[in-house]
């Protein structure tokens, strides 16, 4: 490709709306342009990267037994009514009405469509297991699209659905996909960690998220320093700390605490650590009001809390509810004397022997609070968020924290969709049974952004060789110079013939501009043709990611570069297979 012809409007300025590196760089390096909030056009360079990621995904899905299909983006409401998700999905679903007043949506996901397809076409156990997948646009009307394609409203996903006759088959499909995902992300040059994840309030089924480790990630994860345990904090189990008796049981006393509100204020006022405070938060979940009681140094995990009371989700109660339940305004809640409210205590609270809690009255706290003596929780259950420094459930290691970008998820669905949609097959014994399903997603456009988050520096992107838009950028210092131009054109020709993806910077630009663009766009290899080297028949090879730089003879450069690229790509495959 000739840069003089390539649509690559790079930007020197940092776009104001972009908060994270990948968003900034995808705009600056001419990978994409914004069309509307959370909706983007991919320019030639960006689309080449996407296609490479899609190709890696496709190769691994095919190798794992997947069959590629293409399902419609526009989906009829009827199917979604069959599973009850038309209403459950809420505002995130893009809905539309056709000229005959029939309702449709832009597919946010394809469980309904796929299950309906398979229920009509698969009858017998002989047709199982079956895995179908597609790579396609998905739509979610995010309330706050942000971070470029990381949280967009239109995005590209690979979604595969597995259909098995029993749990054993599902288990097999699940781990086949799990390992295919490990290979895909390794081949994309992405450092990911599979973590145990929450399967939703009704679930109970197994699921893992593949997290690309990056500070810009929206997910918090914890992992063990001494075993394989890794989990999304939403899911991570918390061990109950061993109860140590301090023998400091005290009588319950009311203390006036004007202007003492936060846990920090309390620590100062009482000269006691946050671990002796009892934080009480009033929540509403469905038609229930609950008080969540945790240690002052712990955070509530709303997903665990929702599950504890059998709700889809919980939210902090409004002021009126708080007054009804505690008899005081917001900010003074405590576990003693609550009205019409279920008390759920985290196990860690129960080993506090003399705690400090809100007094359910303005500017009053209670000292010497002992759970069991002064109040009795309705339930004692793990409702806290795991945090770095906690002991690992394995009992050996300590949990470390990291942030991650969720680039993939594997999920055992069981009969969640096949039952309501009536997708069954006839087993060997002639009995009709529901299909056992799994679903497996990869955010393709998000993977592209995640790669940039992990592979960039102050000058721009450093694409891994496997997904780079082009492998080599040929830069004659002056394209007008006859000798340089001839040498550059010769290398360009030979690289093309050798099947190496190359661009030639034939623009009439200053060398500084060309080098800046090369670094910004992030071609893995730059071949610079300058007057000094050329006098000795040499050109300069520079590797973007490592900064490695050396001179090599004009006659050898093509085979040298070709050889190193082939080896680098082969290596990226080995990393994952074994
Ligand atoms: Zn562990």
Coordinates of C-alpha atoms and ligand atoms in Angstrom, one line a residue:
X1 CA 0.0 0.0 0.0
X2 CA 1.2 3.5 -0.8
X3 CA 0.8 5.9 2.0
X4 CA 0.2 8.8 -0.5
X5 CA -3.0 6.9 -1.4
X6 CA -3.9 5.5 2.0
X7 CA -6.8 7.0 4.0
X8 CA -4.9 7.6 7.2
X9 CA -5.7 11.0 8.7
X10 CA -3.5 10.8 11.8
X11 CA -4.0 13.5 14.4
X12 CA -1.3 15.3 16.3
X13 CA -3.8 16.6 18.9
X14 CA -5.2 14.5 21.7
X15 CA -8.9 14.3 21.2
X16 CA -10.6 15.9 24.3
X17 CA -13.4 13.3 24.7
X18 CA -11.0 10.3 24.9
X19 CA -10.3 9.3 28.5
X20 CA -8.1 6.2 28.0
X21 CA -5.1 5.4 25.8
X22 CA -6.8 3.0 23.4
X23 CA -9.6 5.5 22.7
X24 CA -7.1 8.3 22.1
X25 CA -4.8 6.2 20.0
X26 CA -7.6 4.7 17.9
X27 CA -8.6 8.2 16.9
X28 CA -5.1 9.6 16.6
X29 CA -3.6 6.7 14.6
X30 CA -6.5 6.9 12.2
X31 CA -8.0 3.6 13.1
X32 CA -11.6 4.9 13.5
X33 CA -13.8 7.9 13.6
X34 CA -16.8 8.7 15.8
X35 CA -20.2 8.8 14.1
X36 CA -22.4 9.1 17.2
X37 CA -22.0 8.3 20.9
X38 CA -20.7 4.8 21.1
X39 CA -20.9 4.3 17.3
X40 CA -17.8 4.3 15.1
X41 CA -16.6 3.9 11.6
X42 CA -13.4 1.9 11.1
X43 CA -10.9 3.4 8.7
X44 CA -8.7 1.1 6.5
X45 CA -5.9 0.6 9.1
X46 CA -8.3 -0.1 11.9
X47 CA -10.4 -2.5 9.8
X48 CA -7.3 -4.5 8.8
X49 CA -6.5 -5.0 12.6
X50 CA -10.1 -6.1 13.2
X51 CA -10.0 -8.5 10.3
X52 CA -6.8 -10.1 11.6
X53 CA -8.4 -10.6 15.1
X54 CA -11.5 -12.0 13.4
X55 CA -9.4 -14.4 11.4
X56 CA -7.5 -15.7 14.5
X57 CA -10.9 -16.2 16.2
X58 CA -12.3 -17.9 13.1
X59 CA -9.3 -20.3 12.8
X60 CA -9.6 -21.3 16.5
X61 CA -13.3 -21.7 16.5
X62 CA -13.2 -23.9 13.4
X63 CA -10.3 -25.9 14.9
X64 CA -12.4 -26.5 18.0
X65 CA -15.3 -27.8 16.0
X66 CA -17.4 -24.6 15.5
X67 CA -19.4 -24.0 12.3
X68 CA -19.8 -20.5 11.1
X69 CA -23.2 -19.1 10.4
X70 CA -24.6 -15.6 10.0
X71 CA -27.7 -14.7 11.9
X72 CA -29.8 -11.6 11.5
X73 CA -29.2 -8.3 13.4
X74 CA -32.9 -7.5 13.2
X75 CA -34.8 -9.9 15.4
X76 CA -38.6 -10.3 15.9
X77 CA -40.0 -9.6 19.4
X78 CA -41.9 -12.9 19.5
X79 CA -38.8 -14.9 20.2
X80 CA -37.9 -12.6 23.0
X81 CA -41.3 -12.9 24.5
X82 CA -40.9 -16.7 24.5
X83 CA -38.0 -16.4 26.9
X84 CA -39.4 -13.4 28.8
X85 CA -36.4 -11.3 27.9
X86 CA -38.2 -8.7 25.9
X87 CA -39.2 -7.0 29.1
X88 CA -36.2 -8.1 31.2
X89 CA -33.7 -6.6 28.9
X90 CA -34.9 -3.1 29.6
X91 CA -33.6 0.1 28.2
X92 CA -30.5 -1.4 26.8
X93 CA -32.3 -3.0 24.0
X94 CA -32.7 -1.0 20.7
X95 CA -36.3 -1.6 19.7
X96 CA -37.9 -0.8 16.4
X97 CA -41.3 -1.1 14.8
X98 CA -41.8 -1.9 11.1
X99 CA -44.5 -0.5 8.8
X100 CA -47.0 -3.2 9.8
X101 CA -46.6 -2.2 13.5
X102 CA -44.6 -5.4 14.3
X103 CA -41.9 -5.1 16.9
X104 CA -38.3 -5.9 16.4
X105 CA -35.0 -5.3 18.1
X106 CA -31.4 -4.9 17.0
X107 CA -29.8 -8.0 18.5
X108 CA -27.9 -7.4 21.7
X109 CA -27.2 -11.1 21.8
X110 CA -28.4 -14.2 19.9
X111 CA -29.4 -17.0 22.2
X112 CA -33.1 -16.7 21.2
X113 CA -32.4 -16.7 17.4
X114 CA -29.9 -19.6 17.6
X115 CA -32.0 -21.7 19.9
X116 CA -35.0 -21.2 17.6
X117 CA -32.9 -22.2 14.6
X118 CA -31.6 -25.3 16.2
X119 CA -35.0 -26.4 17.6
X120 CA -36.4 -26.5 14.1
X121 CA -33.4 -28.3 12.5
X122 CA -32.0 -30.7 15.1
X123 CA -34.1 -33.7 16.1
X124 CA -31.8 -36.5 17.1
X125 CA -28.9 -37.2 19.4
X126 CA -27.0 -38.2 16.3
X127 CA -26.8 -34.5 15.3
X128 CA -25.1 -33.7 18.6
X129 CA -22.9 -32.2 19.8
X130 CA -23.3 -29.1 17.7
X131 CA -21.5 -25.8 17.9
X132 CA -22.4 -22.8 15.7
X133 CA -20.9 -19.4 15.8
X134 CA -20.9 -16.0 14.1
X135 CA -18.9 -12.9 14.0
X136 CA -21.2 -9.9 13.8
X137 CA -22.4 -6.5 15.1
X138 CA -24.3 -6.4 18.4
X139 CA -26.3 -3.5 19.8
X140 CA -26.8 -2.3 23.3
X141 CA -28.1 1.1 24.1
X142 CA -25.6 1.8 26.9
X143 CA -26.7 4.6 29.2
X144 CA -23.2 6.0 29.2
X145 CA -21.2 4.9 26.2
X146 CA -17.5 5.6 26.9
X147 CA -13.9 4.6 26.4
X148 CA -14.4 4.4 22.6
X149 CA -15.2 0.9 21.4
X150 CA -14.6 -0.5 24.9
X151 CA -18.2 0.4 25.9
X152 CA -19.9 1.2 22.6
X153 CA -23.5 0.9 21.5
X154 CA -22.6 -1.0 18.4
X155 CA -19.7 -3.5 18.6
X156 CA -18.4 -6.6 17.0
X157 CA -18.7 -9.9 18.8
X158 CA -18.0 -13.5 18.1
X159 CA -20.7 -15.6 19.7
X160 CA -20.7 -19.4 19.7
X161 CA -23.5 -21.6 21.0
X162 CA -23.0 -25.2 22.0
X163 CA -25.7 -27.9 22.0
X164 CA -25.2 -31.1 23.9
X165 CA -27.3 -34.1 25.0
X166 CA -26.1 -34.1 28.6
X167 CA -24.0 -32.3 31.2
X168 CA -21.0 -34.3 30.4
X169 CA -21.2 -33.1 26.8
X170 CA -21.6 -29.5 28.0
X171 CA -18.6 -29.9 30.2
X172 CA -16.6 -31.0 27.2
X173 CA -17.8 -28.2 25.0
X174 CA -17.1 -25.7 27.8
X175 CA -13.5 -26.6 28.3
X176 CA -12.9 -27.0 24.6
X177 CA -13.9 -23.3 24.2
X178 CA -12.0 -22.3 27.3
X179 CA -8.8 -23.6 25.8
X180 CA -9.6 -22.2 22.4
X181 CA -10.0 -18.8 24.1
X182 CA -6.6 -19.1 25.8
X183 CA -5.1 -19.7 22.3
X184 CA -6.9 -16.9 20.7
X185 CA -5.8 -14.2 23.2
X186 CA -2.3 -15.5 23.2
X187 CA -2.1 -15.3 19.4
X188 CA -3.5 -11.8 19.6
X189 CA -0.5 -10.9 21.8
X190 CA -2.9 -10.2 24.7
X191 CA -2.1 -11.0 28.3
X192 CA -5.4 -12.4 29.8
X193 CA -6.4 -14.2 32.9
X194 CA -9.5 -16.4 33.1
X195 CA -11.4 -15.6 36.3
X196 CA -14.4 -17.2 37.9
X197 CA -17.4 -14.9 37.4
X198 CA -20.9 -14.5 38.7
X199 CA -23.5 -16.1 36.6
X200 CA -26.4 -13.8 37.5
X201 CA -28.9 -13.9 40.4
X202 CA -30.8 -17.0 39.1
X203 CA -27.7 -18.8 37.9
X204 CA -25.6 -21.4 39.7
X205 CA -24.1 -22.4 36.4
X206 CA -20.4 -22.2 35.7
X207 CA -18.8 -19.2 34.0
X208 CA -15.4 -17.7 33.4
X209 CA -14.5 -14.3 32.1
X210 CA -11.3 -13.7 30.2
X211 CA -9.8 -10.5 31.6
X212 CA -7.1 -8.5 29.8
X213 CA -5.1 -7.1 32.6
X214 CA -5.0 -3.3 32.2
X215 CA -5.4 -0.3 34.5
X216 CA -8.0 1.1 32.2
X217 CA -10.2 -2.0 32.8
X218 CA -13.6 -1.5 34.4
X219 CA -13.6 -4.9 36.2
X220 CA -11.9 -5.6 39.5
X221 CA -10.4 -9.0 39.9
X222 CA -8.5 -10.8 42.6
X223 CA -6.1 -13.7 42.2
X224 CA -4.1 -15.8 44.6
X225 CA -0.4 -15.5 45.1
X226 CA 0.0 -19.2 45.6
X227 CA -2.6 -21.1 43.7
X228 CA -4.6 -20.8 40.4
X229 CA -7.6 -19.1 42.0
X230 CA -8.7 -15.9 40.2
X231 CA -12.1 -14.3 40.3
X232 CA -14.1 -11.2 39.5
X233 CA -14.6 -9.4 42.9
X234 CA -18.3 -9.7 42.2
X235 CA -17.9 -13.4 42.5
X236 CA -14.9 -13.9 44.8
X237 CA -15.7 -15.8 48.0
X238 CA -14.6 -14.3 51.3
X239 CA -13.3 -16.5 54.0
X240 CA -14.6 -15.7 57.5
X241 CA -11.8 -14.5 59.6
X242 CA -11.1 -16.8 62.6
X243 CA -12.8 -15.5 65.7
X244 CA -10.2 -14.4 68.2
X245 CA -11.5 -13.5 71.6
X246 CA -10.0 -10.2 72.9
X247 CA -12.0 -10.6 76.1
X248 CA -13.1 -7.0 75.7
X249 CA -16.9 -7.5 76.1
X250 CA -18.4 -4.2 77.3
X251 CA -21.8 -3.0 78.2
X252 CA -23.8 -1.2 75.5
X253 CA -23.5 2.6 75.9
X254 CA -25.1 5.5 73.9
X255 CA -22.6 8.1 72.9
X256 CA -23.3 11.6 71.6
X257 CA -21.4 12.0 68.3
X258 CA -22.2 15.4 66.7
X259 CA -20.6 15.8 63.3
X260 CA -19.1 12.3 63.4
X261 CA -20.3 10.7 60.2
X262 CA -17.8 8.7 58.2
X263 CA -15.9 5.6 59.2
X264 CA -12.7 7.8 59.4
X265 CA -14.5 10.3 61.7
X266 CA -15.5 7.4 63.9
X267 CA -12.0 6.0 64.0
X268 CA -10.7 9.3 65.3
X269 CA -13.5 9.9 67.7
X270 CA -13.5 6.5 69.4
X271 CA -9.8 5.7 68.8
X272 CA -10.8 2.3 67.5
X273 CA -10.0 0.7 64.1
X274 CA -12.6 0.4 61.3
X275 CA -12.6 -3.3 61.8
X276 CA -14.5 -2.7 65.0
X277 CA -17.2 -0.6 63.4
X278 CA -20.5 -2.0 62.2
X279 CA -21.5 -0.4 58.9
X280 CA -25.2 -0.6 58.4
X281 CA -26.6 0.0 54.9
X282 CA -30.3 0.0 54.1
X283 CA -31.2 -1.6 50.8
X284 CA -34.3 -2.2 48.7
X285 CA -34.5 -5.4 46.6
X286 CA -37.9 -6.0 44.9
X287 CA -40.4 -5.4 47.7
X288 CA -38.0 -6.2 50.5
X289 CA -36.1 -3.8 52.7
X290 CA -32.9 -5.2 54.2
X291 CA -30.1 -3.9 56.4
X292 CA -26.7 -5.1 55.3
X293 CA -24.3 -5.1 58.3
X294 CA -20.6 -5.3 57.5
X295 CA -17.4 -4.4 59.2
X296 CA -16.3 -0.8 58.7
X297 CA -13.3 -1.8 56.7
X298 CA -15.3 -4.0 54.3
X299 CA -17.4 -3.1 51.2
X300 CA -20.8 -4.6 50.4
X301 CA -21.0 -6.8 47.3
X302 CA -24.4 -5.9 45.9
X303 CA -24.6 -9.0 43.7
X304 CA -24.0 -11.3 46.7
X305 CA -26.6 -9.3 48.7
X306 CA -29.2 -9.6 45.9
X307 CA -28.6 -13.3 45.8
X308 CA -28.9 -13.6 49.6
X309 CA -32.4 -12.2 49.4
X310 CA -33.4 -13.9 46.1
X311 CA -33.6 -10.7 44.0
X312 CA -32.2 -9.8 40.6
X313 CA -30.7 -6.6 42.0
X314 CA -30.7 -4.4 45.0
X315 CA -30.3 -0.6 45.3
X316 CA -29.7 1.7 48.3
X317 CA -33.0 2.7 49.9
X318 CA -34.3 6.2 49.5
X319 CA -34.5 8.7 52.4
X320 CA -38.1 8.0 53.2
X321 CA -37.5 4.2 53.5
X322 CA -34.5 4.9 55.7
X323 CA -36.5 7.1 58.0
X324 CA -39.3 4.5 58.2
X325 CA -36.9 1.7 59.1
X326 CA -34.4 3.5 61.3
X327 CA -36.5 6.3 62.7
X328 CA -33.7 8.7 61.8
X329 CA -32.4 10.5 58.6
X330 CA -29.8 9.0 56.4
X331 CA -26.4 8.5 58.0
X332 CA -27.3 7.2 61.5
X333 CA -28.4 3.6 60.7
X334 CA -27.3 0.8 63.1
X335 CA -28.4 -2.8 63.5
X336 CA -30.3 -2.4 66.9
X337 CA -34.0 -1.5 66.9
X338 CA -34.7 -1.5 63.2
X339 CA -38.4 -1.8 62.2
X340 CA -39.8 -4.0 59.3
X341 CA -36.4 -4.7 58.0
X342 CA -34.5 -7.9 57.5
X343 CA -31.0 -7.9 59.0
X344 CA -28.3 -9.6 56.9
X345 CA -24.9 -9.7 58.6
X346 CA -21.7 -10.6 57.0
X347 CA -19.9 -13.4 59.0
X348 CA -17.0 -11.1 59.8
X349 CA -19.3 -8.9 61.8
X350 CA -20.2 -11.7 64.1
X351 CA -16.7 -12.0 65.6
X352 CA -16.7 -8.3 66.8
X353 CA -17.0 -8.5 70.6
X354 CA -17.3 -4.8 71.3
X355 CA -18.3 -2.8 68.3
X356 CA -19.4 0.7 67.4
X357 CA -22.6 1.1 65.4
X358 CA -25.0 3.8 64.4
X359 CA -27.7 4.5 67.0
X360 CA -30.7 5.1 64.7
X361 CA -31.0 8.6 66.1
X362 CA -29.5 11.9 65.0
X363 CA -25.9 12.3 66.2
X364 CA -25.9 9.1 68.3
X365 CA -23.7 6.1 68.1
X366 CA -23.6 3.0 70.3
X367 CA -20.4 1.6 71.8
X368 CA -19.9 -1.9 73.2
X369 CA -22.2 -3.5 70.6
X370 CA -22.1 -7.3 70.6
X371 CA -23.9 -9.2 67.9
X372 CA -26.0 -12.0 69.2
X373 CA -26.4 -10.2 72.5
X374 CA -27.7 -6.8 71.3
X375 CA -29.1 -7.8 68.0
X376 CA -29.8 -11.0 66.1
X377 CA -29.4 -11.0 62.4
X378 CA -32.0 -12.8 60.3
X379 CA -29.2 -14.2 58.2
X380 CA -25.5 -14.5 58.5
X381 CA -24.1 -14.8 55.0
X382 CA -21.1 -13.6 52.9
X383 CA -22.2 -10.3 51.4
X384 CA -18.9 -8.5 51.2
X385 CA -16.6 -7.7 48.3
X386 CA -13.3 -9.5 48.3
X387 CA -10.3 -7.1 48.5
X388 CA -6.6 -7.4 48.0
X389 CA -4.9 -8.7 51.1
X390 CA -7.8 -11.1 52.0
X391 CA -6.9 -14.7 52.5
X392 CA -7.5 -16.9 49.4
X393 CA -10.3 -19.5 49.6
X394 CA -7.5 -22.1 49.2
X395 CA -6.3 -21.2 52.7
X396 CA -2.7 -20.8 51.7
X397 CA -2.2 -17.6 49.7
X398 CA -3.1 -14.0 49.9
X399 CA -5.4 -12.3 47.3
X400 CA -3.8 -9.8 45.0
X401 CA -5.8 -7.1 43.1
X402 CA -5.8 -6.1 39.5
X403 CA -8.0 -4.4 37.0
X404 CA -9.2 -6.1 33.9
X405 CA -11.0 -5.6 30.6
X406 CA -13.5 -8.4 30.0
X407 CA -12.7 -9.6 26.4
X408 CA -14.4 -12.9 26.5
X409 CA -16.7 -15.1 28.5
X410 CA -17.6 -18.8 28.5
X411 CA -20.9 -19.7 30.1
X412 CA -22.8 -22.9 30.9
X413 CA -26.4 -22.1 30.2
X414 CA -27.9 -25.6 30.7
X415 CA -31.6 -25.5 29.7
X416 CA -32.2 -21.8 30.4
X417 CA -33.1 -21.1 26.8
X418 CA -33.9 -24.6 25.4
X419 CA -36.7 -25.2 27.9
X420 CA -38.7 -22.0 27.4
X421 CA -38.1 -22.2 23.6
X422 CA -39.0 -25.9 23.5
X423 CA -35.7 -26.9 21.8
X424 CA -35.5 -30.7 22.3
X425 CA -34.0 -33.7 20.7
X426 CA -34.8 -37.4 20.8
X427 CA -32.2 -39.4 22.8
X428 CA -31.1 -43.0 22.1
X429 CA -33.8 -44.4 24.3
X430 CA -36.5 -42.5 22.3
X431 CA -37.1 -40.0 25.1
X432 CA -37.4 -36.3 24.2
X433 CA -35.1 -34.1 26.2
X434 CA -34.2 -30.4 26.2
X435 CA -30.9 -29.5 24.6
X436 CA -28.1 -28.6 27.1
X437 CA -26.5 -25.3 26.0
X438 CA -23.5 -23.2 26.5
X439 CA -22.6 -19.8 25.1
X440 CA -19.2 -18.3 24.5
X441 CA -18.6 -14.6 23.5
X442 CA -15.6 -12.6 22.5
X443 CA -15.7 -8.9 22.1
X444 CA -13.7 -8.5 18.9
X445 CA -13.7 -4.7 18.8
X446 CA -13.0 -4.6 22.5
X447 CA -10.1 -7.0 22.1
X448 CA -8.6 -4.5 19.6
X449 CA -8.8 -1.8 22.2
X450 CA -7.5 -4.1 25.0
X451 CA -4.5 -4.9 22.9
X452 CA -3.7 -1.2 22.6
X453 CA -4.1 -0.7 26.3
X454 CA -1.4 -3.3 26.8
X455 CA 0.8 -2.4 23.9
X456 CA 1.5 1.3 23.6
X457 CA 3.9 3.9 24.7
X458 CA 4.1 7.7 24.7
X459 CA 4.7 7.7 20.9
X460 CA 1.8 5.5 19.9
X461 CA 0.7 1.9 19.4
X462 CA 3.0 -1.1 19.3
X463 CA 1.0 -3.7 17.5
X464 CA 1.8 -7.4 18.1
X465 CA 3.0 -8.8 14.8
X466 CA -0.1 -11.1 14.5
X467 CA -2.6 -8.3 14.4
X468 CA -0.7 -5.3 13.0
X469 CA -2.4 -3.5 10.1
X470 CA 0.8 -4.0 8.0
X471 CA 4.0 -5.6 9.1
X472 CA 6.5 -3.3 7.6
X473 CA 6.7 0.5 7.0
X474 CA 9.3 1.4 4.3
X475 CA 10.5 5.0 4.9
X476 CA 12.8 6.7 2.4
X477 CA 14.1 9.7 4.2
X478 CA 13.5 11.7 1.0
X479 CA 11.2 10.1 -1.6
X480 CA 12.3 12.7 -4.1
X481 CA 15.9 11.5 -3.9
X482 CA 16.2 9.2 -6.9
X483 CA 18.5 6.6 -5.3
X484 CA 16.4 6.4 -2.1
X485 CA 13.3 6.1 -4.1
X486 CA 14.7 3.3 -6.3
X487 CA 15.9 1.4 -3.2
X488 CA 12.6 1.8 -1.4
X489 CA 10.5 0.8 -4.4
X490 CA 12.7 -2.3 -4.9
X491 CA 12.2 -3.4 -1.2
X492 CA 8.5 -2.7 -1.5
X493 CA 8.2 -4.8 -4.6
X494 CA 10.1 -7.7 -3.2
X495 CA 8.3 -7.6 0.1
X496 CA 5.0 -7.7 -1.8
X497 CA 6.2 -10.6 -3.9
X498 CA 7.3 -12.4 -0.7
X499 CA 3.8 -12.0 0.8
X500 CA 5.0 -9.6 3.5
X501 CA 2.4 -6.9 4.2
X502 CA 4.2 -3.6 3.6
X503 CA 3.4 0.1 3.2
X504 CA 5.8 2.5 1.5
X505 CA 5.9 6.1 2.7
X506 CA 6.0 7.8 -0.6
X507 CA 4.6 11.1 0.7
X508 CA 6.4 14.3 0.2
X509 CA 6.8 14.9 3.9
X510 CA 9.7 15.7 6.2
X511 CA 11.3 12.6 7.8
X512 CA 10.1 13.6 11.2
X513 CA 6.5 13.5 10.1
X514 CA 7.0 10.1 8.6
X515 CA 8.7 8.7 11.7
X516 CA 6.1 10.1 14.0
X517 CA 3.3 8.5 11.9
X518 CA 5.2 5.2 11.9
X519 CA 5.4 5.2 15.7
X520 CA 1.9 6.4 16.2
X521 CA 0.3 3.8 13.9
X522 CA 2.6 1.2 15.3
X523 CA 3.9 -0.9 12.4
X524 CA 6.1 -3.6 14.0
X525 CA 9.0 -3.0 11.6
X526 CA 10.3 0.2 10.0
X527 CA 12.9 0.0 7.2
X528 CA 14.5 3.4 6.8
X529 CA 16.4 4.2 3.7
X530 CA 18.8 7.2 4.1
X531 CA 21.6 8.7 2.2
X532 CA 24.4 7.6 4.6
X533 CA 23.5 3.9 4.8
X534 CA 22.7 3.7 1.2
X535 CA 26.2 4.9 0.3
X536 CA 27.4 1.5 1.9
X537 CA 24.5 -0.4 0.4
X538 CA 22.7 -0.6 3.7
X539 CA 19.3 0.2 5.2
X540 CA 18.2 0.5 8.8
X541 CA 15.7 -2.0 10.4
X542 CA 13.9 -0.8 13.5
X543 CA 11.5 -2.9 15.7
X544 CA 8.8 -0.7 17.1
X545 CA 8.0 -2.6 20.3
X546 CA 11.6 -3.2 21.5
X547 CA 13.4 -0.3 19.9
X548 CA 15.9 -2.8 18.5
X549 CA 17.8 -1.1 15.6
X550 CA 20.4 -2.3 13.1
X551 CA 21.8 -1.8 9.6
X552 CA 21.5 -4.6 7.1
X553 CA 22.5 -4.8 3.5
X554 CA 19.9 -3.8 0.9
X555 CA 20.2 -7.2 -0.7
X556 CA 19.5 -9.1 2.5
X557 CA 16.8 -7.0 4.1
X558 CA 13.8 -8.6 2.5
X559 CA 14.7 -12.2 3.3
X560 CA 15.8 -11.2 6.8
X561 CA 12.5 -9.4 7.5
X562 CA 10.4 -12.1 6.0
X563 CA 12.2 -14.7 8.1
X564 CA 11.8 -12.9 11.4
X565 CA 8.2 -12.2 10.8
X566 CA 7.5 -15.8 10.0
X567 CA 9.2 -16.8 13.2
X568 CA 7.5 -14.2 15.3
X569 CA 4.1 -15.4 14.1
X570 CA 4.9 -19.0 14.6
X571 CA 6.1 -18.2 18.1
X572 CA 2.8 -16.5 19.0
X573 CA 1.1 -19.8 18.1
X574 CA 3.5 -21.9 20.2
X575 CA 3.0 -19.7 23.3
X576 CA -0.6 -20.9 23.4
X577 CA -0.5 -24.5 22.2
X578 CA 2.0 -25.5 24.6
Ligands
LIG1 ZN1 -5.0 -19.7 46.7

